[in-house]
mmCIF file of C-alpha atoms and ligand atoms in Angstrom:
data_model
loop_
_atom_site.group_PDB
_atom_site.id
_atom_site.type_symbol
_atom_site.label_atom_id
_atom_site.label_comp_id
_atom_site.label_asym_id
_atom_site.label_seq_id
_atom_site.Cartn_x
_atom_site.Cartn_y
_atom_site.Cartn_z
ATOM 1 C CA MET A 1 -16.446 1.722 -28.150
ATOM 2 C CA ASN A 2 -15.876 4.664 -25.040
ATOM 3 C CA ASP A 3 -12.009 5.203 -24.051
ATOM 4 C CA LEU A 4 -13.306 3.207 -21.045
ATOM 5 C CA ASP A 5 -14.505 0.211 -23.035
ATOM 6 C CA LEU A 6 -10.977 0.711 -25.281
ATOM 7 C CA HIS A 7 -8.826 0.199 -22.552
ATOM 8 C CA LEU A 8 -10.963 -2.787 -21.154
ATOM 9 C CA ARG A 9 -8.240 -5.903 -22.070
ATOM 10 C CA ILE A 10 -9.164 -9.002 -20.205
ATOM 11 C CA HIS A 11 -6.911 -12.115 -21.065
ATOM 12 C CA GLN A 12 -6.950 -15.852 -20.026
ATOM 13 C CA HIS A 13 -4.625 -15.873 -17.640
ATOM 14 C CA SER A 14 -1.256 -18.143 -18.082
ATOM 15 C CA SER A 15 0.371 -18.568 -15.094
ATOM 16 C CA HIS A 16 0.537 -22.213 -13.737
ATOM 17 C CA SER A 17 -0.766 -21.326 -10.716
ATOM 18 C CA LEU A 18 -4.062 -19.485 -11.312
ATOM 19 C CA THR A 19 -5.311 -21.150 -14.679
ATOM 20 C CA ASN A 20 -8.650 -20.871 -15.868
ATOM 21 C CA ASN A 21 -9.206 -17.679 -14.645
ATOM 22 C CA GLN A 22 -9.670 -13.842 -16.798
ATOM 23 C CA CYS A 23 -8.053 -11.996 -14.936
ATOM 24 C CA ALA A 24 -7.791 -8.126 -15.871
ATOM 25 C CA GLN A 25 -4.097 -7.065 -17.140
ATOM 26 C CA PRO A 26 -2.175 -4.008 -17.189
ATOM 27 C CA VAL A 27 -2.527 -2.269 -20.580
ATOM 28 C CA TYR A 28 0.870 -0.707 -21.810
ATOM 29 C CA LEU A 29 0.718 1.503 -24.533
ATOM 30 C CA ASN A 30 3.341 3.887 -25.991
ATOM 31 C CA GLY A 31 5.799 3.186 -23.102
ATOM 32 C CA ARG A 32 3.670 3.696 -20.224
ATOM 33 C CA TYR A 33 0.751 1.834 -18.416
ATOM 34 C CA ILE A 34 -3.201 2.587 -18.791
ATOM 35 C CA SER A 35 -5.650 1.470 -16.153
ATOM 36 C CA PRO A 36 -7.589 -0.633 -17.669
ATOM 37 C CA TRP A 37 -10.317 0.286 -15.800
ATOM 38 C CA ARG A 38 -11.040 3.956 -15.611
ATOM 39 C CA LYS A 39 -8.811 5.900 -18.000
ATOM 40 C CA TRP A 40 -6.002 7.856 -15.946
ATOM 41 C CA GLU A 41 -5.039 11.326 -17.011
ATOM 42 C CA MET A 42 -2.458 13.705 -16.256
ATOM 43 C CA PRO A 43 -4.114 16.245 -14.546
ATOM 44 C CA SER A 44 -4.439 19.671 -16.635
ATOM 45 C CA PHE A 45 -2.897 22.607 -14.982
ATOM 46 C CA LYS A 46 -6.596 24.195 -14.934
ATOM 47 C CA THR A 47 -7.546 20.903 -12.748
ATOM 48 C CA LEU A 48 -3.975 21.739 -10.783
ATOM 49 C CA GLY A 49 -5.054 25.441 -10.326
ATOM 50 C CA LYS A 50 -8.727 23.929 -8.712
ATOM 51 C CA VAL A 51 -7.045 21.897 -6.579
ATOM 52 C CA ILE A 52 -4.825 24.339 -4.729
ATOM 53 C CA LYS A 53 -7.302 26.530 -4.247
ATOM 54 C CA GLU A 54 -9.217 23.887 -2.660
ATOM 55 C CA LYS A 55 -9.383 24.370 1.621
ATOM 56 C CA ASP A 56 -7.397 22.517 3.474
ATOM 57 C CA HIS A 57 -9.408 20.829 6.551
ATOM 58 C CA SER A 58 -6.494 18.869 7.742
ATOM 59 C CA ASN A 59 -6.101 20.745 10.861
ATOM 60 C CA ILE A 60 -3.189 19.146 11.947
ATOM 61 C CA PRO A 61 -2.406 20.582 15.776
ATOM 62 C CA SER A 62 0.644 21.031 17.774
ATOM 63 C CA GLN A 63 2.785 17.894 18.742
ATOM 64 C CA GLN A 64 1.575 17.809 22.353
ATOM 65 C CA GLU A 65 -1.589 17.495 20.766
ATOM 66 C CA LEU A 66 -0.819 14.598 18.261
ATOM 67 C CA ASP A 67 0.615 12.827 21.301
ATOM 68 C CA HIS A 68 -2.784 12.405 23.196
ATOM 69 C CA THR A 69 -5.142 11.638 19.671
ATOM 70 C CA LEU A 70 -2.153 9.905 17.666
ATOM 71 C CA PRO A 71 0.595 8.794 20.089
ATOM 72 C CA VAL A 72 3.409 6.811 18.843
ATOM 73 C CA LEU A 73 4.286 3.412 21.034
ATOM 74 C CA ALA A 74 7.585 1.272 21.054
ATOM 75 C CA PRO A 75 6.978 -1.486 19.354
ATOM 76 C CA ASP A 76 8.505 -4.414 21.837
ATOM 77 C CA PRO A 77 11.532 -6.682 20.526
ATOM 78 C CA GLU A 78 10.561 -9.392 22.463
ATOM 79 C CA THR A 79 7.227 -9.721 20.712
ATOM 80 C CA LEU A 80 8.747 -9.177 17.536
ATOM 81 C CA ALA A 81 11.376 -11.707 18.069
ATOM 82 C CA GLN A 82 9.067 -14.244 18.604
ATOM 83 C CA PRO A 83 5.808 -13.898 17.246
ATOM 84 C CA PRO A 84 3.090 -16.596 17.633
ATOM 85 C CA PRO A 85 3.566 -19.328 15.319
ATOM 86 C CA SER A 86 0.651 -19.853 13.885
ATOM 87 C CA GLY A 87 -1.640 -16.481 12.540
ATOM 88 C CA ILE A 88 -0.109 -13.482 11.682
ATOM 89 C CA GLN A 89 1.532 -10.385 13.824
ATOM 90 C CA ALA A 90 1.328 -7.486 12.306
ATOM 91 C CA THR A 91 2.263 -3.723 13.577
ATOM 92 C CA TRP A 92 2.077 -0.664 12.065
ATOM 93 C CA LEU A 93 4.835 1.748 11.888
ATOM 94 C CA GLY A 94 3.097 4.538 10.415
ATOM 95 C CA HIS A 95 1.274 5.302 7.020
ATOM 96 C CA ALA A 96 1.688 2.332 4.592
ATOM 97 C CA SER A 97 4.479 0.597 6.702
ATOM 98 C CA LEU A 98 3.766 -2.368 8.322
ATOM 99 C CA LEU A 99 5.976 -5.231 9.899
ATOM 100 C CA VAL A 100 4.229 -8.356 9.431
ATOM 101 C CA GLN A 101 5.691 -11.611 10.758
ATOM 102 C CA MET A 102 3.886 -14.904 9.047
ATOM 103 C CA ASN A 103 4.874 -18.758 8.709
ATOM 104 C CA GLY A 104 8.552 -17.601 10.465
ATOM 105 C CA ILE A 105 9.089 -14.701 8.376
ATOM 106 C CA ASN A 106 9.425 -11.137 8.429
ATOM 107 C CA ILE A 107 7.645 -8.808 6.012
ATOM 108 C CA LEU A 108 7.806 -4.868 5.375
ATOM 109 C CA THR A 109 5.781 -3.455 3.344
ATOM 110 C CA ASP A 110 5.973 -0.349 1.711
ATOM 111 C CA PRO A 111 8.598 0.878 4.263
ATOM 112 C CA VAL A 112 9.197 4.819 4.551
ATOM 113 C CA PHE A 113 11.439 5.393 7.348
ATOM 114 C CA GLY A 114 12.463 8.890 6.100
ATOM 115 C CA ASP A 115 10.827 12.037 7.427
ATOM 116 C CA THR A 116 9.504 13.511 4.039
ATOM 117 C CA THR A 117 7.714 12.807 1.085
ATOM 118 C CA PHE A 118 9.693 15.408 -0.781
ATOM 119 C CA PRO A 119 12.258 14.449 -3.621
ATOM 120 C CA PHE A 120 14.416 16.095 -2.311
ATOM 121 C CA PRO A 121 14.548 15.614 0.629
ATOM 122 C CA SER A 122 16.994 17.752 2.346
ATOM 123 C CA PHE A 123 14.480 20.810 0.493
ATOM 124 C CA SER A 124 11.687 19.370 1.915
ATOM 125 C CA PRO A 125 8.790 21.931 2.734
ATOM 126 C CA LYS A 126 7.171 21.002 6.782
ATOM 127 C CA SER A 127 4.218 20.054 4.998
ATOM 128 C CA PHE A 128 5.656 17.509 3.287
ATOM 129 C CA LYS A 129 7.140 15.811 6.597
ATOM 130 C CA ARG A 130 5.413 13.455 8.551
ATOM 131 C CA TYR A 131 3.787 14.749 11.448
ATOM 132 C CA ARG A 132 4.275 11.433 13.460
ATOM 133 C CA PRO A 133 7.237 9.961 14.034
ATOM 134 C CA VAL A 134 7.809 6.173 12.325
ATOM 135 C CA ALA A 135 7.712 3.944 15.274
ATOM 136 C CA MET A 136 10.917 2.498 15.003
ATOM 137 C CA THR A 137 14.242 2.829 13.211
ATOM 138 C CA ILE A 138 15.818 0.012 10.956
ATOM 139 C CA GLU A 139 18.493 -0.864 13.154
ATOM 140 C CA ASP A 140 15.849 -1.710 15.923
ATOM 141 C CA LEU A 141 13.889 -3.891 13.080
ATOM 142 C CA PRO A 142 13.820 -7.542 13.563
ATOM 143 C CA LYS A 143 15.458 -9.584 10.547
ATOM 144 C CA ILE A 144 13.467 -8.918 7.467
ATOM 145 C CA ASP A 145 12.969 -11.601 4.847
ATOM 146 C CA SER A 146 11.247 -9.859 2.481
ATOM 147 C CA VAL A 147 9.246 -6.317 1.749
ATOM 148 C CA LEU A 148 6.965 -5.805 -0.535
ATOM 149 C CA ILE A 149 7.132 -2.777 -2.907
ATOM 150 C CA SER A 150 3.240 -1.587 -4.206
ATOM 151 C CA HIS A 151 4.564 1.139 -6.043
ATOM 152 C CA ASN A 152 6.697 4.220 -6.595
ATOM 153 C CA HIS A 153 5.510 7.303 -5.162
ATOM 154 C CA TYR A 154 7.278 8.999 -2.458
ATOM 155 C CA ASP A 155 5.157 8.006 0.354
ATOM 156 C CA HIS A 156 5.615 4.061 -0.411
ATOM 157 C CA LEU A 157 9.170 4.012 -1.636
ATOM 158 C CA ASP A 158 11.699 6.037 0.066
ATOM 159 C CA HIS A 159 14.932 6.159 -1.012
ATOM 160 C CA TRP A 160 16.717 6.810 1.896
ATOM 161 C CA SER A 161 14.783 3.634 3.701
ATOM 162 C CA VAL A 162 15.898 1.684 0.801
ATOM 163 C CA MET A 163 19.424 2.272 0.997
ATOM 164 C CA ARG A 164 19.184 1.555 4.785
ATOM 165 C CA LEU A 165 17.817 -1.638 4.755
ATOM 166 C CA ASN A 166 19.903 -3.189 2.188
ATOM 167 C CA ARG A 167 22.806 -1.683 3.693
ATOM 168 C CA ARG A 168 21.278 -3.691 6.733
ATOM 169 C CA PHE A 169 20.267 -7.082 5.589
ATOM 170 C CA GLY A 170 22.230 -7.080 2.155
ATOM 171 C CA GLU A 171 21.230 -9.785 -0.674
ATOM 172 C CA SER A 172 19.193 -12.031 2.268
ATOM 173 C CA LEU A 173 16.871 -9.338 1.442
ATOM 174 C CA ARG A 174 14.351 -10.313 -1.037
ATOM 175 C CA TRP A 175 12.321 -7.159 -2.881
ATOM 176 C CA PHE A 176 9.500 -7.698 -3.984
ATOM 177 C CA VAL A 177 8.893 -4.835 -6.974
ATOM 178 C CA PRO A 178 6.216 -3.951 -9.921
ATOM 179 C CA LEU A 179 7.243 -4.423 -13.179
ATOM 180 C CA GLY A 180 9.564 -2.173 -14.532
ATOM 181 C CA LEU A 181 11.200 -0.693 -11.257
ATOM 182 C CA ARG A 182 13.262 -3.669 -10.678
ATOM 183 C CA LYS A 183 15.705 -1.108 -12.717
ATOM 184 C CA TRP A 184 15.582 1.346 -10.227
ATOM 185 C CA PHE A 185 16.357 -0.717 -7.229
ATOM 186 C CA LEU A 186 19.626 -2.466 -8.575
ATOM 187 C CA GLN A 187 21.121 1.066 -9.447
ATOM 188 C CA SER A 188 20.104 1.522 -5.384
ATOM 189 C CA GLY A 189 22.671 -1.057 -5.108
ATOM 190 C CA CYS A 190 19.785 -4.130 -4.090
ATOM 191 C CA ARG A 191 20.673 -7.173 -5.602
ATOM 192 C CA ASN A 192 17.751 -9.567 -4.949
ATOM 193 C CA VAL A 193 14.788 -7.872 -6.751
ATOM 194 C CA LYS A 194 12.157 -9.689 -8.019
ATOM 195 C CA GLU A 195 9.454 -7.550 -10.667
ATOM 196 C CA PHE A 196 6.040 -8.936 -11.101
ATOM 197 C CA THR A 197 3.461 -8.104 -13.475
ATOM 198 C CA TRP A 198 -0.181 -8.700 -12.627
ATOM 199 C CA TRP A 199 -1.356 -12.159 -11.079
ATOM 200 C CA GLU A 200 2.495 -13.378 -11.613
ATOM 201 C CA ASP A 201 3.525 -15.211 -8.799
ATOM 202 C CA GLU A 202 6.180 -17.080 -7.070
ATOM 203 C CA LEU A 203 6.802 -19.851 -4.532
ATOM 204 C CA SER A 204 9.456 -18.804 -2.408
ATOM 205 C CA PRO A 205 13.127 -20.844 -2.785
ATOM 206 C CA LEU A 206 13.503 -20.305 1.268
ATOM 207 C CA GLY A 207 11.533 -23.862 1.614
ATOM 208 C CA ASP A 208 9.439 -21.767 3.661
ATOM 209 C CA ASP A 209 5.608 -22.283 1.609
ATOM 210 C CA THR A 210 5.017 -18.812 1.037
ATOM 211 C CA ARG A 211 3.627 -18.065 -1.801
ATOM 212 C CA TYR A 212 3.666 -14.437 -3.288
ATOM 213 C CA THR A 213 1.590 -12.920 -6.283
ATOM 214 C CA PHE A 214 1.074 -9.333 -7.463
ATOM 215 C CA VAL A 215 -2.313 -8.316 -8.029
ATOM 216 C CA PRO A 216 -4.296 -5.372 -9.849
ATOM 217 C CA SER A 217 -5.023 -1.539 -8.134
ATOM 218 C CA GLN A 218 -6.375 1.074 -9.858
ATOM 219 C CA HIS A 219 -3.800 3.450 -9.077
ATOM 220 C CA TRP A 220 -1.007 5.412 -11.400
ATOM 221 C CA CYS A 221 2.986 6.146 -10.983
ATOM 222 C CA ARG A 222 5.213 8.881 -11.006
ATOM 223 C CA ARG A 223 8.915 10.302 -9.618
ATOM 224 C CA GLY A 224 10.101 12.716 -11.812
ATOM 225 C CA ILE A 225 8.349 14.989 -14.084
ATOM 226 C CA MET A 226 8.565 12.701 -17.672
ATOM 227 C CA ASP A 227 8.302 9.220 -15.633
ATOM 228 C CA THR A 228 4.402 9.166 -15.325
ATOM 229 C CA ASN A 229 2.776 5.557 -15.137
ATOM 230 C CA LYS A 230 6.214 4.387 -17.269
ATOM 231 C CA VAL A 231 6.172 1.346 -14.364
ATOM 232 C CA LEU A 232 3.514 -0.744 -12.726
ATOM 233 C CA TRP A 233 1.430 -0.759 -9.391
ATOM 234 C CA GLY A 234 -0.684 -2.868 -7.471
ATOM 235 C CA GLY A 235 -1.051 -5.068 -4.074
ATOM 236 C CA TRP A 236 0.263 -8.371 -2.941
ATOM 237 C CA VAL A 237 -0.894 -11.547 -1.090
ATOM 238 C CA VAL A 238 1.385 -13.209 0.556
ATOM 239 C CA LYS A 239 -0.252 -17.134 1.163
ATOM 240 C CA ASN A 240 0.537 -20.173 3.320
ATOM 241 C CA ARG A 241 -1.088 -22.822 3.937
ATOM 242 C CA ASP A 242 -3.097 -21.908 6.531
ATOM 243 C CA THR A 243 -2.936 -18.071 6.250
ATOM 244 C CA SER A 244 -2.872 -15.425 3.778
ATOM 245 C CA PHE A 245 -1.883 -11.506 3.833
ATOM 246 C CA TYR A 246 -3.294 -8.845 1.287
ATOM 247 C CA PHE A 247 -1.037 -5.853 0.991
ATOM 248 C CA VAL A 248 -3.918 -3.775 -1.216
ATOM 249 C CA GLY A 249 -1.045 -0.347 -1.848
ATOM 250 C CA ASP A 250 -3.038 2.681 -3.213
ATOM 251 C CA THR A 251 -6.186 2.564 -4.977
ATOM 252 C CA ALA A 252 -9.007 3.838 -5.993
ATOM 253 C CA TYR A 253 -12.576 1.833 -5.812
ATOM 254 C CA CYS A 254 -13.180 -0.782 -8.773
ATOM 255 C CA ASP A 255 -14.706 -4.045 -9.858
ATOM 256 C CA VAL A 256 -11.069 -6.191 -10.016
ATOM 257 C CA PHE A 257 -11.202 -6.730 -6.226
ATOM 258 C CA SER A 258 -13.778 -9.198 -6.860
ATOM 259 C CA GLN A 259 -11.116 -11.100 -8.713
ATOM 260 C CA VAL A 260 -8.278 -10.546 -6.457
ATOM 261 C CA SER A 261 -11.171 -11.914 -4.106
ATOM 262 C CA ASP A 262 -12.106 -15.270 -6.076
ATOM 263 C CA ILE A 263 -8.185 -16.360 -7.590
ATOM 264 C CA CYS A 264 -6.862 -15.242 -4.196
ATOM 265 C CA GLY A 265 -9.068 -14.682 -1.602
ATOM 266 C CA PRO A 266 -10.265 -15.113 1.225
ATOM 267 C CA PHE A 267 -7.903 -13.331 3.775
ATOM 268 C CA THR A 268 -6.525 -14.134 7.150
ATOM 269 C CA LEU A 269 -5.559 -10.332 7.050
ATOM 270 C CA ALA A 270 -5.653 -7.556 4.784
ATOM 271 C CA ALA A 271 -4.122 -3.803 4.763
ATOM 272 C CA ILE A 272 -6.408 -1.138 3.215
ATOM 273 C CA PRO A 273 -5.920 2.324 2.764
ATOM 274 C CA ILE A 274 -8.745 4.851 4.609
ATOM 275 C CA GLY A 275 -7.158 7.933 4.227
ATOM 276 C CA ALA A 276 -5.453 10.413 1.346
ATOM 277 C CA TYR A 277 -9.265 10.831 -0.461
ATOM 278 C CA GLU A 278 -10.522 14.539 -0.342
ATOM 279 C CA PRO A 279 -11.169 16.731 -2.264
ATOM 280 C CA ARG A 280 -13.156 14.190 -3.581
ATOM 281 C CA TRP A 281 -13.604 15.208 -7.207
ATOM 282 C CA PHE A 282 -9.836 15.090 -7.783
ATOM 283 C CA MET A 283 -9.033 11.781 -5.359
ATOM 284 C CA LYS A 284 -11.702 9.502 -6.347
ATOM 285 C CA MET A 285 -9.412 8.319 -9.287
ATOM 286 C CA SER A 286 -6.802 7.847 -7.183
ATOM 287 C CA HIS A 287 -8.180 6.617 -3.644
ATOM 288 C CA ILE A 288 -10.388 4.790 -1.960
ATOM 289 C CA ASN A 289 -12.347 6.900 1.308
ATOM 290 C CA PRO A 290 -13.160 4.954 4.280
ATOM 291 C CA GLU A 291 -16.924 3.894 2.949
ATOM 292 C CA GLU A 292 -15.169 2.398 0.229
ATOM 293 C CA ALA A 293 -12.247 0.933 2.067
ATOM 294 C CA VAL A 294 -15.592 -1.008 3.887
ATOM 295 C CA LEU A 295 -16.783 -1.901 0.475
ATOM 296 C CA LEU A 296 -13.925 -3.380 -0.361
ATOM 297 C CA HIS A 297 -12.907 -5.451 2.751
ATOM 298 C CA LYS A 298 -15.977 -7.245 2.054
ATOM 299 C CA MET A 299 -15.681 -7.601 -1.422
ATOM 300 C CA ILE A 300 -12.270 -9.188 -0.565
ATOM 301 C CA ARG A 301 -13.675 -11.175 1.997
ATOM 302 C CA SER A 302 -11.628 -10.453 4.491
ATOM 303 C CA GLU A 303 -11.733 -11.727 8.188
ATOM 304 C CA ASN A 304 -9.405 -9.004 9.585
ATOM 305 C CA SER A 305 -8.701 -5.712 7.891
ATOM 306 C CA ILE A 306 -5.909 -2.982 9.725
ATOM 307 C CA GLY A 307 -6.626 0.549 8.041
ATOM 308 C CA ILE A 308 -3.481 2.119 6.966
ATOM 309 C CA HIS A 309 -2.218 5.141 5.234
ATOM 310 C CA TRP A 310 -3.431 7.849 7.562
ATOM 311 C CA GLY A 311 -2.038 9.484 10.571
ATOM 312 C CA THR A 312 0.952 10.077 9.276
ATOM 313 C CA PHE A 313 1.791 12.754 6.257
ATOM 314 C CA ARG A 314 -0.298 15.752 5.147
ATOM 315 C CA LEU A 315 -1.431 14.480 1.535
ATOM 316 C CA THR A 316 -4.836 15.307 0.828
ATOM 317 C CA THR A 317 -7.527 18.289 2.483
ATOM 318 C CA GLU A 318 -9.568 16.080 4.584
ATOM 319 C CA PHE A 319 -9.315 16.397 8.503
ATOM 320 C CA TYR A 320 -6.068 14.314 9.926
ATOM 321 C CA LEU A 321 -8.119 12.118 12.362
ATOM 322 C CA GLU A 322 -11.714 11.968 9.635
ATOM 323 C CA PRO A 323 -10.192 8.129 7.857
ATOM 324 C CA ARG A 324 -10.469 6.631 11.498
ATOM 325 C CA GLU A 325 -13.632 8.446 12.697
ATOM 326 C CA LYS A 326 -15.528 7.820 9.265
ATOM 327 C CA LEU A 327 -14.271 3.759 9.092
ATOM 328 C CA THR A 328 -16.141 3.569 12.527
ATOM 329 C CA LYS A 329 -19.273 5.196 11.368
ATOM 330 C CA GLU A 330 -19.175 3.266 8.183
ATOM 331 C CA LEU A 331 -18.509 -0.198 9.577
ATOM 332 C CA ALA A 332 -21.228 0.409 12.304
ATOM 333 C CA LYS A 333 -23.959 1.338 9.265
ATOM 334 C CA LYS A 334 -22.790 -1.269 7.126
ATOM 335 C CA ASN A 335 -23.355 -3.923 10.336
ATOM 336 C CA VAL A 336 -19.576 -4.655 9.894
ATOM 337 C CA PRO A 337 -18.422 -5.949 13.608
ATOM 338 C CA ALA A 338 -15.865 -3.083 14.837
ATOM 339 C CA ASP A 339 -13.054 -5.498 15.812
ATOM 340 C CA GLU A 340 -13.059 -7.170 12.120
ATOM 341 C CA PHE A 341 -12.206 -4.086 10.435
ATOM 342 C CA ILE A 342 -9.687 -1.745 12.837
ATOM 343 C CA THR A 343 -7.162 1.227 12.826
ATOM 344 C CA MET A 344 -3.778 0.189 14.991
ATOM 345 C CA THR A 345 -1.741 3.221 17.557
ATOM 346 C CA HIS A 346 1.603 3.664 15.481
ATOM 347 C CA GLY A 347 4.054 0.899 16.871
ATOM 348 C CA GLU A 348 0.939 -1.538 18.019
ATOM 349 C CA THR A 349 1.348 -5.154 17.107
ATOM 350 C CA ARG A 350 -1.400 -7.451 17.497
ATOM 351 C CA HIS A 351 -1.977 -10.716 16.227
ATOM 352 C CA PHE A 352 -4.692 -12.354 13.819
ATOM 353 C CA THR A 353 -5.985 -15.409 13.193
ATOM 354 C CA THR A 354 -7.659 -17.045 10.802
ATOM 355 C CA ASN A 355 -11.482 -18.476 11.566
ATOM 356 C CA ARG A 356 -11.507 -21.061 8.828
ATOM 357 C CA SER A 357 -11.135 -25.045 9.622
HETATM 358 ZN ZN1 ZN B 401 0.465 6.423 -4.234
HETATM 359 ZN ZN1 ZN B 402 -0.458 6.335 -1.298
#
């Protein structure tokens, strides 16, 4: 039995609403989570040395050129105040941050409104700072009902943003977080925090007929030197009678998405990462590339997908516009209609509907 098999654990699922399915479960060993599909290891100094020597092809240009290639729109307050009663209205705020409006509720995914992904923002080097501004401020958001957090990496969990969202919305805001992260939120002053393990789900107590489910991905976690994989990571499915939204979070490519599709799919809208994937030999354990994103889109039976996790922070070495360009090419190659898996302009709002009866 190799390491991969050793860490593969499939258990009979116990959740009341997801019975009779064989679901992948997180493996918790010596205080840390291990990816059940592929053993994730802390990169050695030798590996990191090799990564540092990789040529950077990101070539992020001047702000003037960025205004042309990646313009940032100001979302229309009236559109956000009155989303259509059916379907899903989504606004891309940049990177993995989306405002999702469905079934009368407003949801934020991985809200990062701060300027940097550096652990100590006041000392942030320029290379960690966002190269596109956030599309709107926390003060300009409509009332937010819930926040979905995929994992604790700094480009997904921003303390500054959490503090300000908590200050503005207080206990009326529900935080949905991966197992092990609740304590961090309580220490940050948030009160209405619910942590989930994979496949755990909950029907909203607000009577809005919305079910939240935390689902697996292949990724990892770290905020400090000593806390690697001490908390869980994953994606979120939000579902009501007519529509369903899937926020994939960060992930490498793996078979678990067929389980997500079987149990939670199909989806009206999915937010799928398409950026931060080079050098491939190193990043393939953590992040999908646009080719894999298209495979994932098909595997999860998504009716509409948005490519996220690109065009905002320089995290890896691919050309900064390559995720968008490669996605377009890959969709054509795989005969997937271009309007089925789109990228959005920063600050753009779109309405997505289901074709299912
Ligand atoms: Zn990550
Ligand atoms: Zn990320």
